[in-house]
Tab-separated table of C-alpha atoms in Angstrom:
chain	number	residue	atom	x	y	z
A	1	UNK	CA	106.998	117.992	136.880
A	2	UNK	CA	103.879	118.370	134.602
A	3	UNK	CA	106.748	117.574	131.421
A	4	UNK	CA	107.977	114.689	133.331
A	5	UNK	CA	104.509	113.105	134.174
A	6	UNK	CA	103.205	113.751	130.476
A	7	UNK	CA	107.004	111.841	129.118
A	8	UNK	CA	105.905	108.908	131.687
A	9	UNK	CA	101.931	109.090	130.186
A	10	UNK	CA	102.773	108.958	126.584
A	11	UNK	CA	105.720	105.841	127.483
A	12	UNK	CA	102.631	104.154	128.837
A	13	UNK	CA	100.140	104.607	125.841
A	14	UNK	CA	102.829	103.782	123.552
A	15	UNK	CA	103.586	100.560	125.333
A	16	UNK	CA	99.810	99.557	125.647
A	17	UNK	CA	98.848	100.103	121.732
A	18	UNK	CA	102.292	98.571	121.222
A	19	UNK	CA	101.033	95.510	122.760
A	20	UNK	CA	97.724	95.343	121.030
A	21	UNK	CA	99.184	95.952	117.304
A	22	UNK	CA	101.701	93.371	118.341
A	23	UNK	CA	99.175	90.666	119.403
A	24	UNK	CA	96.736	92.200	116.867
A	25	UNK	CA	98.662	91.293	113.659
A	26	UNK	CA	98.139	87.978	111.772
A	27	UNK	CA	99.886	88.715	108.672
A	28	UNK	CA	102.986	90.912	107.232
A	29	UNK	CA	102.095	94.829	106.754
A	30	UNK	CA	102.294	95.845	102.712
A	31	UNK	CA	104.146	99.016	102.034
A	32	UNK	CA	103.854	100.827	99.158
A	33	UNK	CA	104.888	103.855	97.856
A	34	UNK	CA	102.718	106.480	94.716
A	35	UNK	CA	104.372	109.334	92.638
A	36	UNK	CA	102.665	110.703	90.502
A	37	UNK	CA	101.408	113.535	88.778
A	38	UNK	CA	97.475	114.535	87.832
A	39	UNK	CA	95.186	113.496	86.832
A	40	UNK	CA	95.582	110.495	88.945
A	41	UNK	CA	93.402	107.999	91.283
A	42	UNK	CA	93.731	104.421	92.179
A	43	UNK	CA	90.618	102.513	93.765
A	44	UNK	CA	91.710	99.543	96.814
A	45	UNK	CA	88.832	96.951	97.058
A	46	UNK	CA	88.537	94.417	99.320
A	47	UNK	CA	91.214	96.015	101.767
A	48	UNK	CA	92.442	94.927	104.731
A	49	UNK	CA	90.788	95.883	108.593
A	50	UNK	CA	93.564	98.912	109.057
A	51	UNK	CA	95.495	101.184	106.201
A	52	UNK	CA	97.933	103.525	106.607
A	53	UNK	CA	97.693	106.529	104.271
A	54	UNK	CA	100.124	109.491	104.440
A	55	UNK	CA	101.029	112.321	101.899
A	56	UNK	CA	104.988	112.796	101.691
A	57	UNK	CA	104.686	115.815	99.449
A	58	UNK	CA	101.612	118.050	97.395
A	59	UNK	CA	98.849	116.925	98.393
A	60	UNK	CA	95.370	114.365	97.609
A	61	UNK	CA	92.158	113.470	98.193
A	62	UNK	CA	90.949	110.394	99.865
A	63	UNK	CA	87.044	109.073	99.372
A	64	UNK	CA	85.538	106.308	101.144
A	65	UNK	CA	82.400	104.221	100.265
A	66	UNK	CA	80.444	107.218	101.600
A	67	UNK	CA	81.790	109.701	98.707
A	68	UNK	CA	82.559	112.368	100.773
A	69	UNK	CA	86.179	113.477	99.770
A	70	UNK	CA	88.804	114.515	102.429
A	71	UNK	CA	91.937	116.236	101.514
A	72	UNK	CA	95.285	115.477	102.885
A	73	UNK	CA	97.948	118.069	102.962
A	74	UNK	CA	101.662	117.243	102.741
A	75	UNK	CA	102.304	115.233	105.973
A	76	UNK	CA	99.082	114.460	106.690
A	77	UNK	CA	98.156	110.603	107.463
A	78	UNK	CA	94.920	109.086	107.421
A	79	UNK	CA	94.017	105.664	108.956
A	80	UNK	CA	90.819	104.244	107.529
A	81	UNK	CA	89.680	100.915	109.078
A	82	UNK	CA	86.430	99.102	108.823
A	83	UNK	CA	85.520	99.534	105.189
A	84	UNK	CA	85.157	97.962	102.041
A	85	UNK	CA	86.827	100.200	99.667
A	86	UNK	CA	88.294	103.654	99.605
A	87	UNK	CA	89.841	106.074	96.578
A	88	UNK	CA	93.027	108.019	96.562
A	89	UNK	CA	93.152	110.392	93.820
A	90	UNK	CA	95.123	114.001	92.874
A	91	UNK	CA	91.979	116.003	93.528
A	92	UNK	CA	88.420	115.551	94.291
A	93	UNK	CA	87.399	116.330	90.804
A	94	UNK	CA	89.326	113.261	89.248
A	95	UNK	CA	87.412	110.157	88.493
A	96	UNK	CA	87.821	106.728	89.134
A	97	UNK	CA	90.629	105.106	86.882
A	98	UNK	CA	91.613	102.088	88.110
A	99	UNK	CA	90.890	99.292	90.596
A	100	UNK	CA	93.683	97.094	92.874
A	101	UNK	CA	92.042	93.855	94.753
A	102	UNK	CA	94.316	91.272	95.970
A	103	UNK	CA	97.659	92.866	94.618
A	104	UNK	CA	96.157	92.924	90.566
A	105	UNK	CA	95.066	95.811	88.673
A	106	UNK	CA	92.134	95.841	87.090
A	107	UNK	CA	90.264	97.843	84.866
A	108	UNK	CA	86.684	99.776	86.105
A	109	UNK	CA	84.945	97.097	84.141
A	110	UNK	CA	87.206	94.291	85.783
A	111	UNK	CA	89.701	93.621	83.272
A	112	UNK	CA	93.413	92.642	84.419
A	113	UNK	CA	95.851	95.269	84.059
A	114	UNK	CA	99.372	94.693	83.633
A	115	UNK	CA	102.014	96.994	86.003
A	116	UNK	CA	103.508	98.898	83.982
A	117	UNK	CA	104.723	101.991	86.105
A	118	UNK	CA	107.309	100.886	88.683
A	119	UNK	CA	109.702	103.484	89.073
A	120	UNK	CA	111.563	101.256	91.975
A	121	UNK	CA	110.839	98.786	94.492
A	122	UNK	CA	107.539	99.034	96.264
A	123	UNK	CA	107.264	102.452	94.010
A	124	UNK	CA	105.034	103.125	91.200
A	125	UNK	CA	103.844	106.000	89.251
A	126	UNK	CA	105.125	108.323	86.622
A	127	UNK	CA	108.056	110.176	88.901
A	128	UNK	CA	107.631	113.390	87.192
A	129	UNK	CA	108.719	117.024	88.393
A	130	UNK	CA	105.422	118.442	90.726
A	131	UNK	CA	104.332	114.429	91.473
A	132	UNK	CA	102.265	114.120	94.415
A	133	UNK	CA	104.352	110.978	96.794
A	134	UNK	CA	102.192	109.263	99.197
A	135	UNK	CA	102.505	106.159	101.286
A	136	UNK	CA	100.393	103.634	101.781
A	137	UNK	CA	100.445	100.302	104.246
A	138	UNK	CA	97.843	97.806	105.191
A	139	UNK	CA	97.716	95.725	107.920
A	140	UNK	CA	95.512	92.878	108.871
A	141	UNK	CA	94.535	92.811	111.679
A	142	UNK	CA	92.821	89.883	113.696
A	143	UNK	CA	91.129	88.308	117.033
A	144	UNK	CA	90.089	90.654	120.238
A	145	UNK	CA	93.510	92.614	120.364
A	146	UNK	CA	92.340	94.074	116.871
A	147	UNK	CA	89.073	94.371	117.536
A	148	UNK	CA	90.245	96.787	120.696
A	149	UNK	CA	92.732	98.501	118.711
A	150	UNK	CA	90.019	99.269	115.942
A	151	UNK	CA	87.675	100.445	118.910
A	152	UNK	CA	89.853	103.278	118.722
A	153	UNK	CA	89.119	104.585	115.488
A	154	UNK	CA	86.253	105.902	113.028
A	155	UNK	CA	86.393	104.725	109.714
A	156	UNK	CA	88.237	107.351	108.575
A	157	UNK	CA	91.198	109.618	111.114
A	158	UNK	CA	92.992	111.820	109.485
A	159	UNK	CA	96.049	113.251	111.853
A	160	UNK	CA	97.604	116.461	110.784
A	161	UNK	CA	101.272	116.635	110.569
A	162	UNK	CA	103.392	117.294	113.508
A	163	UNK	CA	107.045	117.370	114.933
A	164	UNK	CA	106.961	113.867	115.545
A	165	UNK	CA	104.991	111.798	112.282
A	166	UNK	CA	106.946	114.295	110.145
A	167	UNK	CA	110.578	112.527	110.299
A	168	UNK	CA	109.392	108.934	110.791
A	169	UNK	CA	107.215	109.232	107.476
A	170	UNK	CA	110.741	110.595	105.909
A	171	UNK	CA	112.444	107.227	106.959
A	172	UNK	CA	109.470	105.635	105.879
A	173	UNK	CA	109.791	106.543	102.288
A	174	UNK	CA	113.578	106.100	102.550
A	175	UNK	CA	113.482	102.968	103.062
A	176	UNK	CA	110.468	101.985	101.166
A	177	UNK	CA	111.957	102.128	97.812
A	178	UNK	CA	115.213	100.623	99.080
A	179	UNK	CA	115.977	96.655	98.631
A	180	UNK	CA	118.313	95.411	101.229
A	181	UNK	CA	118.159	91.872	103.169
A	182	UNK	CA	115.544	92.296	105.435
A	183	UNK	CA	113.577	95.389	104.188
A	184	UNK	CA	110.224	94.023	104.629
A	185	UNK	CA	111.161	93.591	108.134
A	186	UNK	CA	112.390	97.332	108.233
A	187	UNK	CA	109.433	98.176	106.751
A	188	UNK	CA	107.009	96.724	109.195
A	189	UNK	CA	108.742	98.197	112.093
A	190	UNK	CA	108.485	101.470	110.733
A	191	UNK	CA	105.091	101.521	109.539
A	192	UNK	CA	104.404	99.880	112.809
A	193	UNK	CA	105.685	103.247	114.505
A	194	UNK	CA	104.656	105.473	112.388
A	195	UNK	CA	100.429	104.017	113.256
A	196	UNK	CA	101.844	104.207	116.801
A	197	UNK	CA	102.507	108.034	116.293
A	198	UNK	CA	99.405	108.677	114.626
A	199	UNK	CA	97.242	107.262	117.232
A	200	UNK	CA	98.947	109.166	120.059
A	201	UNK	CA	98.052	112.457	118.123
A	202	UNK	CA	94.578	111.006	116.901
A	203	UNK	CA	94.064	109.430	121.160
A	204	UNK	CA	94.898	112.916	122.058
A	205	UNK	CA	92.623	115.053	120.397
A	206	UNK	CA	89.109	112.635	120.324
A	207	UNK	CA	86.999	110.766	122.918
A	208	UNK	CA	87.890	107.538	123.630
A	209	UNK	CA	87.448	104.541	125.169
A	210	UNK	CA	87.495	105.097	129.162
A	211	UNK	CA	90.647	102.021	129.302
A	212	UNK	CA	92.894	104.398	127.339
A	213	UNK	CA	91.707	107.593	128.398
A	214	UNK	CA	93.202	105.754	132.048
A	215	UNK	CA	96.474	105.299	130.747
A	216	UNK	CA	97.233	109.254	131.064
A	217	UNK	CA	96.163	109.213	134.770
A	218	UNK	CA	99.513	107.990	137.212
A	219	UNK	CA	98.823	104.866	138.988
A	220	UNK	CA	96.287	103.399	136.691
A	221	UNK	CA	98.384	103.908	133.774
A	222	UNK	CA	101.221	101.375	135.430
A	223	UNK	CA	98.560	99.345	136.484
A	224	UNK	CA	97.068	99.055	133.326
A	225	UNK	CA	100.748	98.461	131.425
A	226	UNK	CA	101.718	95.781	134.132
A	227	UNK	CA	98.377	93.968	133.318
A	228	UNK	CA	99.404	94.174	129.519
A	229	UNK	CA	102.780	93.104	130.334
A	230	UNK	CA	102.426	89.787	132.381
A	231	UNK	CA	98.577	88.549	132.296
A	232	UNK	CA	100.040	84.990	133.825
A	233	UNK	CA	100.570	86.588	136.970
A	234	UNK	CA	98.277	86.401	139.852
A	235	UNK	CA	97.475	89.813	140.507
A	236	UNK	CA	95.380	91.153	143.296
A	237	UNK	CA	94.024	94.541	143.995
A	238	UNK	CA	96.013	94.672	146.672
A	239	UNK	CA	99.300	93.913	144.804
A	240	UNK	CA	98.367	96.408	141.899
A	241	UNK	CA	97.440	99.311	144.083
A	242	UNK	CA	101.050	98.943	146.257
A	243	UNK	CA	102.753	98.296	142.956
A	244	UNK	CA	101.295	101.557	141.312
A	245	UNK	CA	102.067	103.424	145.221
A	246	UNK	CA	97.949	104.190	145.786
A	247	UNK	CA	96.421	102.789	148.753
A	248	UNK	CA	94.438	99.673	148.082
A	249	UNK	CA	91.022	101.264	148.497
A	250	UNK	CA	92.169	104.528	146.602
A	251	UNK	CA	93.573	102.388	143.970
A	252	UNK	CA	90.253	100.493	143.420
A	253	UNK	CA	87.781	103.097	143.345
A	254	UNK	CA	89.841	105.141	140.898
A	255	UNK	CA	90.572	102.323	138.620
A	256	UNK	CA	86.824	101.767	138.640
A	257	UNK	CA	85.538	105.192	137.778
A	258	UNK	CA	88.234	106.044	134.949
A	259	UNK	CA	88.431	102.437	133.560
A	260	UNK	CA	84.651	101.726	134.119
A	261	UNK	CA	85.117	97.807	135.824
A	262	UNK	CA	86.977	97.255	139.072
A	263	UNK	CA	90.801	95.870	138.213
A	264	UNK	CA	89.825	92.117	138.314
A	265	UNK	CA	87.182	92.681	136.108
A	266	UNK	CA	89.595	94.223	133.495
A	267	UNK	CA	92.189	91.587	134.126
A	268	UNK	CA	89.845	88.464	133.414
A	269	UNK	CA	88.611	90.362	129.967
A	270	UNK	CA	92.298	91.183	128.994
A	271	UNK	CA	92.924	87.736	129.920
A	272	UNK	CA	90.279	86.188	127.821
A	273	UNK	CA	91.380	88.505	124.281
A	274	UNK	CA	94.432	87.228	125.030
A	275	UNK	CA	93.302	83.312	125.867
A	276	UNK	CA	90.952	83.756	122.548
A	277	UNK	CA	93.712	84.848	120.082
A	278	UNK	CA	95.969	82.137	121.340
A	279	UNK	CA	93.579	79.616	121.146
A	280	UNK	CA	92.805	80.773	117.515
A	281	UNK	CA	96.694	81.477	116.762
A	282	UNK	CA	98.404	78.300	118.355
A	283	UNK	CA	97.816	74.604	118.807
A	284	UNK	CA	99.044	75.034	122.598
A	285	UNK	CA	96.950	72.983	124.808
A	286	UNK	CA	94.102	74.359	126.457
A	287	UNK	CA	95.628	73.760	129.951
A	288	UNK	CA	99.296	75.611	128.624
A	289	UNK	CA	96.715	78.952	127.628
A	290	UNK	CA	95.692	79.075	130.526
A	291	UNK	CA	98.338	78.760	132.434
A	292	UNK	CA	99.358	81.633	130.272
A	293	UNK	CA	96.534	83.810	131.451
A	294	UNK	CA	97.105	83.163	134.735
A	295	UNK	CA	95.192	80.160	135.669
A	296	UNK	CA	96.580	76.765	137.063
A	297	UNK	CA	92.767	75.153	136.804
A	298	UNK	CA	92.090	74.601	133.527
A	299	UNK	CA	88.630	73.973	134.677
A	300	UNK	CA	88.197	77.535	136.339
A	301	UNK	CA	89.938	78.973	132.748
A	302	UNK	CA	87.208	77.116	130.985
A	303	UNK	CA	84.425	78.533	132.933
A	304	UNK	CA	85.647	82.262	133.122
A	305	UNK	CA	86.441	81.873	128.940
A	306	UNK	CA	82.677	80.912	128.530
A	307	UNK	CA	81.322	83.265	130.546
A	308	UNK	CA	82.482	85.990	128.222
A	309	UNK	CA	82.693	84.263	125.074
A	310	UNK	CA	79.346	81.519	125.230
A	311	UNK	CA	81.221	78.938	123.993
A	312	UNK	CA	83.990	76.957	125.965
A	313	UNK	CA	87.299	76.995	124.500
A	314	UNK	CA	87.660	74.197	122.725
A	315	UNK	CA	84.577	75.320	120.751
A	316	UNK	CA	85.578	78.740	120.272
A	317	UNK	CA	89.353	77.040	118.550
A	318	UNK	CA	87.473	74.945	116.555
A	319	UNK	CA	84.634	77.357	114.996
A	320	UNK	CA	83.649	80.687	114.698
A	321	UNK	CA	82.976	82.899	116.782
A	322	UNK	CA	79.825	83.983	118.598
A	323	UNK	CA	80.986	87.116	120.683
C-alpha cells in the first residue's frame, strides 16, 4: 500500500510540473553537448531563466556570479535559474577562458571567436581519451507558469545521481549528437524529462512551496491535478471534495492547511497565471480567455483578473506588467 500510494504521489507531481514547464515555455530548449579535456572552462552570459547542467562522465566545477565553486560528479545535474552568468570549467583552479552570449564566442576582452572545435552536431570540444562530457540545455522560460516553476528552485540545485536521471541523461547524450528529422524535437522532450526527474529528486529532499508539498498528500493531490487539468470547468468545493472521495468539509479544511488558501482561492489564482499567459501568448479575445478559465462573464473575468494583477486585462496584454 505505502509503494502504491507513493507510485500514485509521484504520477501526480510529475503531471503538475509537467503542466507548468509546458505552459511555462516560450521558446525551443538549446541542447548542447562538451568533451573535453583540462584545462578547460567556458563562461554563458546573458543566459536564459532555467539551464540544465549535467556531467555524463569525470567530473567539473560549476561557479556562479557569487564565485563560490560547486563540483559535479559524474551524473550529477545542476539547474541554475535566476542569474546572470555562470562558469563551467575542469576544476576550480582553472580560469576563465572564454565567453558564449547569444550563441557567439567571444574572447575575455570581447572579441568574436570563431568555432572551431565541433566534434559533431550539437558537440564541441577536443574528444580526447580522459575528456570530461557534460550536457547542457537552456530553456526560457516565461509568464506566471514560469515564475511558479522557478519558485521552486535556488539559484543554483544540484541533484545527485540516481537510478532514475542516470539512463535518461544516457539517451540524452545519444541523441544529442545525432542528426535525424526531427531531433530538436527529440531533444526537447528529453531534456524536458530529464528537468522533470531532477525536480522530483530536488522537490523531495528541500522545503517547498506548501501547493507542491500538497501534491504528495491523497485527495489534495487529485484535486490539485484536476484543477491543472481543466481550469474551464466550474468547480465547487463540493464537486472537488466528492471527486477526490473526502467529505466536503474534510476536503476543505485540509486543502486549506496544506495548500495555505481554501480550493476556490487556489482555483481563481491558477486561473489568472493561466488567463495572464494567454493573454500575453495569444490574440484570443478577452471574452474566449475567459471562457477558458472558466468564466462565461467576461465582466466578472475582468474584475477577478484585476484584483490580482492591478491592471484589467486588456492593459495587462498590451503593457508590462505590474504584479
Amino acid at each position: 500500500m505505502v509503494a502504491r500510494r507513493r507510485c500514485l504521489c509521484d504520477r501526480l507531481s510529475v503531471d503538475v510540473l509537467s503542466d507548468l514547464l509546458q505552459r511555462a515555455q516560450a521558446t525551443d530548449a538549446l541542447v548542447r553537448q562538451i568533451i573535453a579535456r583540462g584545462p578547460w572552462s567556458v563562461t554563458y552570459a546573458d543566459v536564459p531563466s532555467l539551464s540544465v547542467v549535467a556531467t555524463l562522465g569525470g567530473s567539473a566545477c560549476l561557479r556562479l556570479d557569487d564565485g563560490v565553486p560547486r563540483m559535479l560528479q559524474a551524473g550529477d545535474i545542476a539547474l541554475v535559474t535566476g542569474v546572470g552568468s555562470y562558469m563551467i570549467a575542469d576544476s576550480p583552479e582553472t580560469p576563465p577562458s572564454y565567453v558564449i552570449r547569444g550563441g557567439q564566442k567571444y574572447t575575455l576582452d570581447g572579441k568574436p571567436v570563431e568555432w572551431r572545435e565541433y566534434l559533431a552536431p550539437r558537440t564541441y570540444g577536443d574528444g580526447l581519451p580522459g575528456a570530461t562530457t557534460m550536457v547542457r540545455g537552456a530553456y526560457d522560460l516565461c509568464g506566471g507558469a514560469g515564475e511558479r516553476l522557478l519558485a521552486l528552485l535556488p539559484p543554483l540545485a544540484v541533484v545527485p545521481a540516481t537510478p532514475s536521471t542516470t539512463p535518461a541523461l544516457d539517451l540524452l547524450t545519444t541523441e544529442v549528437a545525432r542528426e535525424e528529422p526531427g531531433q530538436d524535437a527529440v531533444l526537447r522532450r528529453l531534456l524536458d524529462f530529464v528537468l522533470v526527474l531532477a525536480l522530483r529528486a530536488w522537490c523531495a529532499e528541500t522545503e517547498l512551496p506548501s501547493w507542491y508539498q500538497a501534491l504528495s498528500v491523497p485527495g489534495i493531490g487529485d484535486a490539485l491535478r484536476v484543477m491543472h487539468e481543466d481550469p474551464a470547468h466550474h468547480w465547487t468545493v463540493a464537486e472537488l471534495a466528492a471527486k477526490v472521495g473526502l467529505a466536503r468539509a474534510t476536503f476543505a479544511a485540509r486543502f486549506t492547511k496544506l495548500v495555505g488558501q481554501p480550493p476556490l482561492t487556489y482555483l481563481t489564482g491558477w486561473r489568472m497565471t493561466v488567463a495572464a499567459d494567454r493573454l500575453r501568448d495569444t490574440t484570443d479575445p478577452v471574452a474566449t480567455i475567459a471562457r477558458q478559465v472558466g468564466y462565461e462573464d467576461p465582466f466578472a473575468f475582468s474584475v477577478a483578473f484585476k484584483r490580482i494583477y492591478k491592471q484589467s486585462p486588456t492593459s495587462w496584454r498590451g503593457g508590462e506588467s505590474l504584479h
